[in-house]
PDB file of C-alpha atoms in Angstrom:
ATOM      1  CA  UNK A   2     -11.908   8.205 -22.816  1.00  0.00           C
ATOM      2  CA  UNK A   3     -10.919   4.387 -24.196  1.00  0.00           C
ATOM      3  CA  UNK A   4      -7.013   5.635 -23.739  1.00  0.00           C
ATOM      4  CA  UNK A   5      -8.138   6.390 -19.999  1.00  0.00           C
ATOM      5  CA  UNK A   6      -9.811   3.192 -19.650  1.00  0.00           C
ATOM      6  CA  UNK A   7      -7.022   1.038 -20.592  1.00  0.00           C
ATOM      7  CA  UNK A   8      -4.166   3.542 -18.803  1.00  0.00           C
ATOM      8  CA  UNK A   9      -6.656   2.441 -15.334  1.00  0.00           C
ATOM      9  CA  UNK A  10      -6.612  -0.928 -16.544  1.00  0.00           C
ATOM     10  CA  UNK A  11      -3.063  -1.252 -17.361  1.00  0.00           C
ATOM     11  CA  UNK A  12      -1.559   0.318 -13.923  1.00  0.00           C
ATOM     12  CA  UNK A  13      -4.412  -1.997 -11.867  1.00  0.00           C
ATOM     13  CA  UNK A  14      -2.472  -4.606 -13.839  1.00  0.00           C
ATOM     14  CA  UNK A  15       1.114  -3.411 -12.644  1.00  0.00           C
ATOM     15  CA  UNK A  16      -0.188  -2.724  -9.487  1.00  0.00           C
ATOM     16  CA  UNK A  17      -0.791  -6.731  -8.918  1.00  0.00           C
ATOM     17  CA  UNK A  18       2.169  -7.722 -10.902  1.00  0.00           C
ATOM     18  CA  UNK A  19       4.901  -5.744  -8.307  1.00  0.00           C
ATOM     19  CA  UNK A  20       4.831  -6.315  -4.690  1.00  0.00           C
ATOM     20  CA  UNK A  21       6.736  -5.544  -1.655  1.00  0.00           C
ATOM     21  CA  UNK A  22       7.828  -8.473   0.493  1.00  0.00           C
ATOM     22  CA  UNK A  23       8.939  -6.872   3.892  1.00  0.00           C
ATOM     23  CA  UNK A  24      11.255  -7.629   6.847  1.00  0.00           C
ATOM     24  CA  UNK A  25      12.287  -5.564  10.129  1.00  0.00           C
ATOM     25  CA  UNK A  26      15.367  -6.322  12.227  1.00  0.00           C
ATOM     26  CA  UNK A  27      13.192  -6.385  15.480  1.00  0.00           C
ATOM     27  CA  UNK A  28       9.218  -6.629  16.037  1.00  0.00           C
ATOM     28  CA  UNK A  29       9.320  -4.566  18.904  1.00  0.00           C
ATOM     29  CA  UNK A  30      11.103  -2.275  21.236  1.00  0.00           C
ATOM     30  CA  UNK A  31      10.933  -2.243  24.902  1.00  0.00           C
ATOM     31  CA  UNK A  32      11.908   0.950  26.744  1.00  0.00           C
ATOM     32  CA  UNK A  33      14.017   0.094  30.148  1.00  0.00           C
ATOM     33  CA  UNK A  34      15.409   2.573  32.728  1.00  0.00           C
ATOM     34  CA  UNK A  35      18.243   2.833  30.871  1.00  0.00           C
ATOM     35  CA  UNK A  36      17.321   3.160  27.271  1.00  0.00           C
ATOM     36  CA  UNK A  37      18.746   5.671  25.169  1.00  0.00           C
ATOM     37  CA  UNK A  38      17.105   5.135  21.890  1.00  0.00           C
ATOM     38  CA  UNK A  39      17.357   2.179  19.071  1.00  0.00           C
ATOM     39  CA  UNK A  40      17.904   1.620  15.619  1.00  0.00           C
ATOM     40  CA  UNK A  41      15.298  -0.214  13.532  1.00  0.00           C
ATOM     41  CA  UNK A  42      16.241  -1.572   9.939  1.00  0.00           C
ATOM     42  CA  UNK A  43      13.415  -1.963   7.502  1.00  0.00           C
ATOM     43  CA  UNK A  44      14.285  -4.355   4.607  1.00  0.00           C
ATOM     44  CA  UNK A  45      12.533  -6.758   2.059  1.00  0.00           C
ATOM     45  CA  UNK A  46      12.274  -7.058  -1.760  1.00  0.00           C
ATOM     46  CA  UNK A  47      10.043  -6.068  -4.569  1.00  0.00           C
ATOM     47  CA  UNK A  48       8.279  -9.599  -6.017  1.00  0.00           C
ATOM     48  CA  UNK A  49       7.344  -9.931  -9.547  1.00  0.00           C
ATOM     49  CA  UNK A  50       5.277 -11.881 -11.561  1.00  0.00           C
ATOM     50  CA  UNK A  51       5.880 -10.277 -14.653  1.00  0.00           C
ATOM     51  CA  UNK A  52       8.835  -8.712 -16.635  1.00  0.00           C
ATOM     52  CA  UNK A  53       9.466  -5.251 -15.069  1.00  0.00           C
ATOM     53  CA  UNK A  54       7.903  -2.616 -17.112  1.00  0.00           C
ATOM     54  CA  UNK A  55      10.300  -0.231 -19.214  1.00  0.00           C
ATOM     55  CA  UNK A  56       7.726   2.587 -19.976  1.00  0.00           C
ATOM     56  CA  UNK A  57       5.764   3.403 -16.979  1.00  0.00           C
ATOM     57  CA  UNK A  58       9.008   5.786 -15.518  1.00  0.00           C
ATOM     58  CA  UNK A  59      11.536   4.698 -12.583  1.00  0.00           C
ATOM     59  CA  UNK A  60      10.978   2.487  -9.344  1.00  0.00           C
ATOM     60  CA  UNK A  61      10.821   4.222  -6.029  1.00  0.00           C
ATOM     61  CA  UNK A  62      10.415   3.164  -2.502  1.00  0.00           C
ATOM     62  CA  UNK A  63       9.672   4.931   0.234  1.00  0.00           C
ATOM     63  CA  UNK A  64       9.863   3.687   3.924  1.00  0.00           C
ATOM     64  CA  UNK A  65       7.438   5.654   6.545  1.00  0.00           C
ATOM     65  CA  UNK A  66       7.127   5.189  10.829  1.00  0.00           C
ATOM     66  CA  UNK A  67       5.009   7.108  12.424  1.00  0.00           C
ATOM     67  CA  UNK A  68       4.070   7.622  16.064  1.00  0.00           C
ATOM     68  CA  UNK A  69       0.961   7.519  17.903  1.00  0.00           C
ATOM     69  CA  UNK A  70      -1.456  10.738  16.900  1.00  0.00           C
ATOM     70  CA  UNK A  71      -1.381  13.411  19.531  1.00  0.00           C
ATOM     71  CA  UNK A  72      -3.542  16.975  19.702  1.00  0.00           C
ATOM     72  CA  UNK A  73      -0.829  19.646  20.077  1.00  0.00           C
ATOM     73  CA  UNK A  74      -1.267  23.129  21.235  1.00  0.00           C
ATOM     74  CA  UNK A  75       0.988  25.542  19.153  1.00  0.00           C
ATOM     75  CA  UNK A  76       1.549  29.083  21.013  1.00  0.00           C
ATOM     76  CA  UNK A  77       3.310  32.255  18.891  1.00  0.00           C
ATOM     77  CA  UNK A  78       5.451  34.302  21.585  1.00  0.00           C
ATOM     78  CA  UNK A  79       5.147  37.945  21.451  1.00  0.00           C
ATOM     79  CA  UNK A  80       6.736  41.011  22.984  1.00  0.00           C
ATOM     80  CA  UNK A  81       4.577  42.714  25.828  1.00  0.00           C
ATOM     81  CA  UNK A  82       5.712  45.630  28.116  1.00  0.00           C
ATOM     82  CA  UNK A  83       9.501  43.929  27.822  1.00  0.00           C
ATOM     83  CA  UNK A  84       8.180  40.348  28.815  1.00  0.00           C
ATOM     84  CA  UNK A  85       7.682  37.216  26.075  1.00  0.00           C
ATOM     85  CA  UNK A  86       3.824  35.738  26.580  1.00  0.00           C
ATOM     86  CA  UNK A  87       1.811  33.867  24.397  1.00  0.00           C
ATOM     87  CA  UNK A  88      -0.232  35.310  22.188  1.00  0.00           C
ATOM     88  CA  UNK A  89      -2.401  33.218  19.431  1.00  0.00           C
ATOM     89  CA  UNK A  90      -2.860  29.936  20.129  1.00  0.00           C
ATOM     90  CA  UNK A  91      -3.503  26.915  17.254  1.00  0.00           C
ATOM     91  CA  UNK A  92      -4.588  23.390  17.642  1.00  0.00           C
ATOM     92  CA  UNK A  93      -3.425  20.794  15.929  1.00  0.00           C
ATOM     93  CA  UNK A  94      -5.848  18.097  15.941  1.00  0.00           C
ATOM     94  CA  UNK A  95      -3.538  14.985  14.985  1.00  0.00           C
ATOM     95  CA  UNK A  96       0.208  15.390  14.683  1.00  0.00           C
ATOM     96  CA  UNK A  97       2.546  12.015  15.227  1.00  0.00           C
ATOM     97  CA  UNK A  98       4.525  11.988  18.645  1.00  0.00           C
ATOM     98  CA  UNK A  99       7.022  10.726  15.969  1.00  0.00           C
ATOM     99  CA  UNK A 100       7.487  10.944  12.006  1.00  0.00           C
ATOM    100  CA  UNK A 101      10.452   9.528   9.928  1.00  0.00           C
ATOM    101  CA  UNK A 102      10.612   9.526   6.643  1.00  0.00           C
ATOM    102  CA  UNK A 103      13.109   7.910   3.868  1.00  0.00           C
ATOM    103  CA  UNK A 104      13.013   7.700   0.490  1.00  0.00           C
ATOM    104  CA  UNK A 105      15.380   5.842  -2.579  1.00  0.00           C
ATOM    105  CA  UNK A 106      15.718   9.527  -4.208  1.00  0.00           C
ATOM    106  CA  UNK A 107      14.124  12.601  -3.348  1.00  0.00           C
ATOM    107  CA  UNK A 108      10.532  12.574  -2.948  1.00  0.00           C
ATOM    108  CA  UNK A 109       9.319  14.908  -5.330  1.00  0.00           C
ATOM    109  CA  UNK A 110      10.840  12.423  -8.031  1.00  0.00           C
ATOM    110  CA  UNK A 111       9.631   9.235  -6.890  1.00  0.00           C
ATOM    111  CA  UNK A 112       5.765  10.859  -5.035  1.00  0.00           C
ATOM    112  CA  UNK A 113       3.176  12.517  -7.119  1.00  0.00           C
ATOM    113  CA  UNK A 114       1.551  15.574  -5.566  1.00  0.00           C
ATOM    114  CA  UNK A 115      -1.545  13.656  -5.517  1.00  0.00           C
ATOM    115  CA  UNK A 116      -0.254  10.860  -4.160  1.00  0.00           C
ATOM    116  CA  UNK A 117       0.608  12.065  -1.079  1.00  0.00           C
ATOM    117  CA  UNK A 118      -2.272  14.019  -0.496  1.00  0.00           C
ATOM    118  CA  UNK A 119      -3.749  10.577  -0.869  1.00  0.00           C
ATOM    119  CA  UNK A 120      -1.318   8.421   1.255  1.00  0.00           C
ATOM    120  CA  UNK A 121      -0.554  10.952   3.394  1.00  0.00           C
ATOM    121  CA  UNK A 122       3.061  10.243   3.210  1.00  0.00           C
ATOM    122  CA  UNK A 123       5.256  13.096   3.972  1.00  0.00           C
ATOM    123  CA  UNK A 124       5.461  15.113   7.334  1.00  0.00           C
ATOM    124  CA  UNK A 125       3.150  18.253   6.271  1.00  0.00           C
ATOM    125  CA  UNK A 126       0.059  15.698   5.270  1.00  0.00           C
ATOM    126  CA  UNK A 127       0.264  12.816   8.021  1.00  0.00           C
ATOM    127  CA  UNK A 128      -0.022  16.736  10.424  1.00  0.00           C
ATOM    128  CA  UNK A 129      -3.646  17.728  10.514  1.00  0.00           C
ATOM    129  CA  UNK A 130      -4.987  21.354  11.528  1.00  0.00           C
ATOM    130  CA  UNK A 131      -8.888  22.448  11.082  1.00  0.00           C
ATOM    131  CA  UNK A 132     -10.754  25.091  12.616  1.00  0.00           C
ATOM    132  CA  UNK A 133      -7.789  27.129  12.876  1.00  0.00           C
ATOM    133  CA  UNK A 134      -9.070  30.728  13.793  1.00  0.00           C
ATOM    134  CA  UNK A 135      -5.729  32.633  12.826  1.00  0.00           C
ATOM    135  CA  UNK A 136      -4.751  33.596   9.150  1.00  0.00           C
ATOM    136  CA  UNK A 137      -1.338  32.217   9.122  1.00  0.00           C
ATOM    137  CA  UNK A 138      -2.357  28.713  10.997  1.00  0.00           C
ATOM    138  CA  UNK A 139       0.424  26.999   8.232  1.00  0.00           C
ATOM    139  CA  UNK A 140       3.224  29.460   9.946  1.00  0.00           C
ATOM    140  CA  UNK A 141       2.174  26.861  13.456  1.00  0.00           C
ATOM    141  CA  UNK A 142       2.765  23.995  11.956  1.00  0.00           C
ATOM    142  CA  UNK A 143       6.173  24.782  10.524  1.00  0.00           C
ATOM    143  CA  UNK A 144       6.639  25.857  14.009  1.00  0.00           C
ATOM    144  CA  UNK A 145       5.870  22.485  15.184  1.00  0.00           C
ATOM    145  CA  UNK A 146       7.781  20.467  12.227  1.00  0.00           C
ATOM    146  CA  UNK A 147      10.513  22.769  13.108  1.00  0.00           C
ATOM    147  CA  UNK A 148      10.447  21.911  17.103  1.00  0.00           C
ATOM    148  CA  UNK A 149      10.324  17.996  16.782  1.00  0.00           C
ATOM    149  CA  UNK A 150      12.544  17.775  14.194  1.00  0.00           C
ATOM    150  CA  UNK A 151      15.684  19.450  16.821  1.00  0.00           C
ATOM    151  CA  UNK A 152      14.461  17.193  18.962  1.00  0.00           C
ATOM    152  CA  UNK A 153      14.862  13.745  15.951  1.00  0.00           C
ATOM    153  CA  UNK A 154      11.044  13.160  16.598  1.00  0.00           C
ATOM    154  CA  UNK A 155      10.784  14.491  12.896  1.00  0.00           C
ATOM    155  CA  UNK A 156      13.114  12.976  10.302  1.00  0.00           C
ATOM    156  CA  UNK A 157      13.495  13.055   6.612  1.00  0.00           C
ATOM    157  CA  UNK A 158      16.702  11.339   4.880  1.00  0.00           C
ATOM    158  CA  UNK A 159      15.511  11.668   1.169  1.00  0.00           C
ATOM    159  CA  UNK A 160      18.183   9.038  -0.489  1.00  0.00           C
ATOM    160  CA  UNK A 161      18.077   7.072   2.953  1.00  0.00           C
ATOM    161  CA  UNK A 162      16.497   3.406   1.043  1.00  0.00           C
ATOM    162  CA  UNK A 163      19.231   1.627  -0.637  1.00  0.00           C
ATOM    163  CA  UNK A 164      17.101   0.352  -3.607  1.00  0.00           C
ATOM    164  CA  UNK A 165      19.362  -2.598  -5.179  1.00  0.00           C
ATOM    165  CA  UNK A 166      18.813  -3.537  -9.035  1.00  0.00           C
ATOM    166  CA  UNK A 167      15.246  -2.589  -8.363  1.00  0.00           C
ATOM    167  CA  UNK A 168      14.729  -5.673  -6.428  1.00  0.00           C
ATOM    168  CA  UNK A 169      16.234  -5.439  -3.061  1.00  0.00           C
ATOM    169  CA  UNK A 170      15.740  -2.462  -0.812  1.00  0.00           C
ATOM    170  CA  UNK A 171      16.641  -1.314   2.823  1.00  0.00           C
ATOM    171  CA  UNK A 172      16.921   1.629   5.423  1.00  0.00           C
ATOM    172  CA  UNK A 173      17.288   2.231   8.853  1.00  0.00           C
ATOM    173  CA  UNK A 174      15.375   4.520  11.852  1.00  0.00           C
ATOM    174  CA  UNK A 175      16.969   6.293  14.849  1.00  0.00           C
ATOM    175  CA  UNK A 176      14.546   5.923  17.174  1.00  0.00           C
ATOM    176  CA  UNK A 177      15.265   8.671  19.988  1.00  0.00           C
ATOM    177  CA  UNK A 178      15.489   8.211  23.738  1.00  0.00           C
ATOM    178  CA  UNK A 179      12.279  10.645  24.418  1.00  0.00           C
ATOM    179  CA  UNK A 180      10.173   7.836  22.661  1.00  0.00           C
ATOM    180  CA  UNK A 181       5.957   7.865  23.495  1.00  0.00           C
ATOM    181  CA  UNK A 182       5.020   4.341  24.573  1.00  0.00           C
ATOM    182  CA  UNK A 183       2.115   2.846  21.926  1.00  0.00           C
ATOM    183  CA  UNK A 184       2.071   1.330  18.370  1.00  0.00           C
ATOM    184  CA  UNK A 185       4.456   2.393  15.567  1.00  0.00           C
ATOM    185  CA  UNK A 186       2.977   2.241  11.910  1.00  0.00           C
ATOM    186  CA  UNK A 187       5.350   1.317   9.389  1.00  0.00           C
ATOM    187  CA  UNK A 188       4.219   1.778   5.990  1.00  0.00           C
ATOM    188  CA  UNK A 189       6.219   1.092   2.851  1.00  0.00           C
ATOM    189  CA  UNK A 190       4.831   2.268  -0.477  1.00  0.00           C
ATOM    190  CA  UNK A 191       6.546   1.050  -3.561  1.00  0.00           C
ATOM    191  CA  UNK A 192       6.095   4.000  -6.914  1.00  0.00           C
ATOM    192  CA  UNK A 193       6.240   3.900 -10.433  1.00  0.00           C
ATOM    193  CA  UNK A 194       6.420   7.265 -12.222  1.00  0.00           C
ATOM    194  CA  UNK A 195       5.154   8.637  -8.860  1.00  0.00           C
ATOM    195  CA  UNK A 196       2.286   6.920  -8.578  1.00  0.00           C
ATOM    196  CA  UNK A 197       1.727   4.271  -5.468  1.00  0.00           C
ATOM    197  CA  UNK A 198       1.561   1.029  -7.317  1.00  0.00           C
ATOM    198  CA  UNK A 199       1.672  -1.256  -3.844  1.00  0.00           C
ATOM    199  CA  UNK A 200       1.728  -0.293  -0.308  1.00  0.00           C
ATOM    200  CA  UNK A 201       2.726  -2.535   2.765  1.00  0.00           C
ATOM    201  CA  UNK A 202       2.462  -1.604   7.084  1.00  0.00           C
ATOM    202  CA  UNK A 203       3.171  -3.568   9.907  1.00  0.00           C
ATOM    203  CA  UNK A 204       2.805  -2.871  13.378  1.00  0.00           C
ATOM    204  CA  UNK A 205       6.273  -2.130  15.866  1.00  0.00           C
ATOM    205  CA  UNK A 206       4.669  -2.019  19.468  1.00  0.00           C
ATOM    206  CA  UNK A 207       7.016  -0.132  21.900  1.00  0.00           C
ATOM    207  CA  UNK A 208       6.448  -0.306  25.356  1.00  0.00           C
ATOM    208  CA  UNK A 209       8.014   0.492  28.706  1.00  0.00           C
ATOM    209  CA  UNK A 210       9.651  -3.282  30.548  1.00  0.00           C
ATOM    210  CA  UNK A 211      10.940  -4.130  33.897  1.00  0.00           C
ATOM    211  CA  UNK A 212      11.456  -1.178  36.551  1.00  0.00           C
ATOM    212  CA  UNK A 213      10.175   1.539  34.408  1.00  0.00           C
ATOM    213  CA  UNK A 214       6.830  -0.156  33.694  1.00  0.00           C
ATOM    214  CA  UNK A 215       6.367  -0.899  37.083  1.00  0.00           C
ATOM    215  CA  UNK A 216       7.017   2.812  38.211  1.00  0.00           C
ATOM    216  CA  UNK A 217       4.595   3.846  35.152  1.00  0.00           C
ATOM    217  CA  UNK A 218       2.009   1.732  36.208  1.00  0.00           C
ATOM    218  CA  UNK A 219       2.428   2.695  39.830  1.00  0.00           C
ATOM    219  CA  UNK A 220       2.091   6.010  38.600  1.00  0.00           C
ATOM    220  CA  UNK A 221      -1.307   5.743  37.340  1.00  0.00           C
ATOM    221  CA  UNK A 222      -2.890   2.961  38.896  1.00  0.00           C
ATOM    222  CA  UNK A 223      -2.110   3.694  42.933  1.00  0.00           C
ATOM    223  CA  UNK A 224      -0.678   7.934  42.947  1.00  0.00           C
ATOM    224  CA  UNK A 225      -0.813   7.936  46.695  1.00  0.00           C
ATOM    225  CA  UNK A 226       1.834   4.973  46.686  1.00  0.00           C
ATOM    226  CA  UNK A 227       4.168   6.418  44.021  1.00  0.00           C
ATOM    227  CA  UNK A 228       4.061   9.716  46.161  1.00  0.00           C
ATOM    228  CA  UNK A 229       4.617   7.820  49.397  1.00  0.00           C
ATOM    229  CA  UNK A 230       7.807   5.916  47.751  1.00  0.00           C
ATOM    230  CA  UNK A 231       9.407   9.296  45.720  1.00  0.00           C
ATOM    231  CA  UNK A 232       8.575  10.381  49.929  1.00  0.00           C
ATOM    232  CA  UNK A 233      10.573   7.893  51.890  1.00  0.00           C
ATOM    233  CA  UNK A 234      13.346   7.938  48.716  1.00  0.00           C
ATOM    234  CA  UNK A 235      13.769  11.490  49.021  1.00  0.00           C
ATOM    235  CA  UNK A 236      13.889  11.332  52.971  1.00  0.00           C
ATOM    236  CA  UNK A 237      16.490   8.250  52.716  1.00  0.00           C
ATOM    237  CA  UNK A 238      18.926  10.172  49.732  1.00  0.00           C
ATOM    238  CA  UNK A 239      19.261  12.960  52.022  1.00  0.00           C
ATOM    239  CA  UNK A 240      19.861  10.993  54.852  1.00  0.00           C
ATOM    240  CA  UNK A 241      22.791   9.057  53.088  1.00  0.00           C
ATOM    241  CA  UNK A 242      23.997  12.443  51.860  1.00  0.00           C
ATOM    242  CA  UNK A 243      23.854  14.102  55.660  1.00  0.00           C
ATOM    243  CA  UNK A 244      25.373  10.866  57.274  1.00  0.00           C
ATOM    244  CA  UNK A 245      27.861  10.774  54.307  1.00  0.00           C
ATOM    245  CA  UNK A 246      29.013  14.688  54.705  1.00  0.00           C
ATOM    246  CA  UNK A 247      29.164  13.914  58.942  1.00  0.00           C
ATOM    247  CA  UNK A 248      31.489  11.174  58.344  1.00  0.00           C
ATOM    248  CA  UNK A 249      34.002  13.319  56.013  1.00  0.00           C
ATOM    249  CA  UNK A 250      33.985  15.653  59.179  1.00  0.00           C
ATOM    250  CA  UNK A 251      35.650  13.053  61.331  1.00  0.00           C
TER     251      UNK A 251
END
């Protein structure tokens, strides 16, 4: 029991005396009519205030973005009188619109089991099901993890932080074209023999700018005017396209 007390008291200790000190190569990212993605680099340091310990197992950092929560409906496709339908249907109560992972060596080295279940860390535990009313409910959510990783909405680069003489660190993100407007969690969580010994987040907002914010808005705020303008754009494309054709004729 006393060598429990003091192991507490002794990682509480380390805990204080390593600390991340982050840095991002933009604060936010503002999705235009033309964007087609961006790349985000994560960077910073670990800060000491004591010698680094030599018997509490190896550093590890590992760099997490995630999306805003959505509720996703997962459907399993059958075979019925020679025509695919959907068949059982699961919900998954909060699943990121976007997940990416990296880590300075695989995560099963540098994360405890426990850890993550704590921190919620890796794709499978930042996903949350409940109330699932079919047996195989964790078959869905491969499904899903499956679906949004084709689509780079789920990453994992295990190896992806370049962790320098335990001091310096750094990794990048793809973020894809197909990216949901809102507030992107960052979260860096610096280990010691797989246990989370500090943890860090900021905030990257990405939002729509310029023309496409304007159409979004329109969108939502006055329908009957973004219908009456995709109207009298249609009418005028085809009218360029008629007069266009008439005056090849000639």
């Amino acid at each position: 029991m006393i060598r429990a007390l003091l192991t507490l008291l002794f990682l509480a200790t380390q805990a204080q005396s390593e600390t991340i000190v982050l840095g991002l190569s933009q604060d936010s990212v503002s999705i235009t009519a033309t964007f087609d993605g961006s790349d985000i680099l994560i960077f910073g340091a670990v800060s000491r205030t004591a010698p680094e310990p030599q018997d509490m197992g190896d550093l590890g950092v590992i760099v997490a973005v995630s999306g805003p929560d959505q509720t996703v409906s997962v459907f399993r496709k059958q075979r019925r009188m020679g025509i695919w339908v959907n068949t059982d249907e699961v919900i998954v109560d909060r699943a990121p619109s976007f997940y990416a992972v990296a880590s300075s060596a695989p995560i099963d080295d540098v994360l405890s089991d426990t850890e993550d279940l704590r921190n919620r860390v890796t794709i499978p535990r930042a996903i949350r099901s409940v109330g699932a009313t079919v047996d195989d409910s964790a078959n869905f959510t491969e499904a899903l993890i499956r679906i949004r990783a084709k689509d780079a909405l789920f990453q994992v680069n295990e190896g992806g932080v370049d962790l320098e003489q335990d001091t310096l660190f750094r990794t990048a993100f793809r973020l894809p074209a197909n990216l949901l407007e809102g507030d992107y969690l960052a979260r860096i969580f610096l280990t010691r023999g797989g246990k989370v010994i500090d943890t860090h987040s900021t905030v990257i907002p990405v939002q729509k700018v310029g023309l496409e914010r304007w159409l979004y808005n329109l969108a939502h705020v006055q329908p009957f005017l973004y219908g009456l303008l995709s109207l009298v754009i249609a009418v005028a494309a085809g009218w360029a396209a008629s007069a266009g054709a008439a005056a090849l004729k000639r």
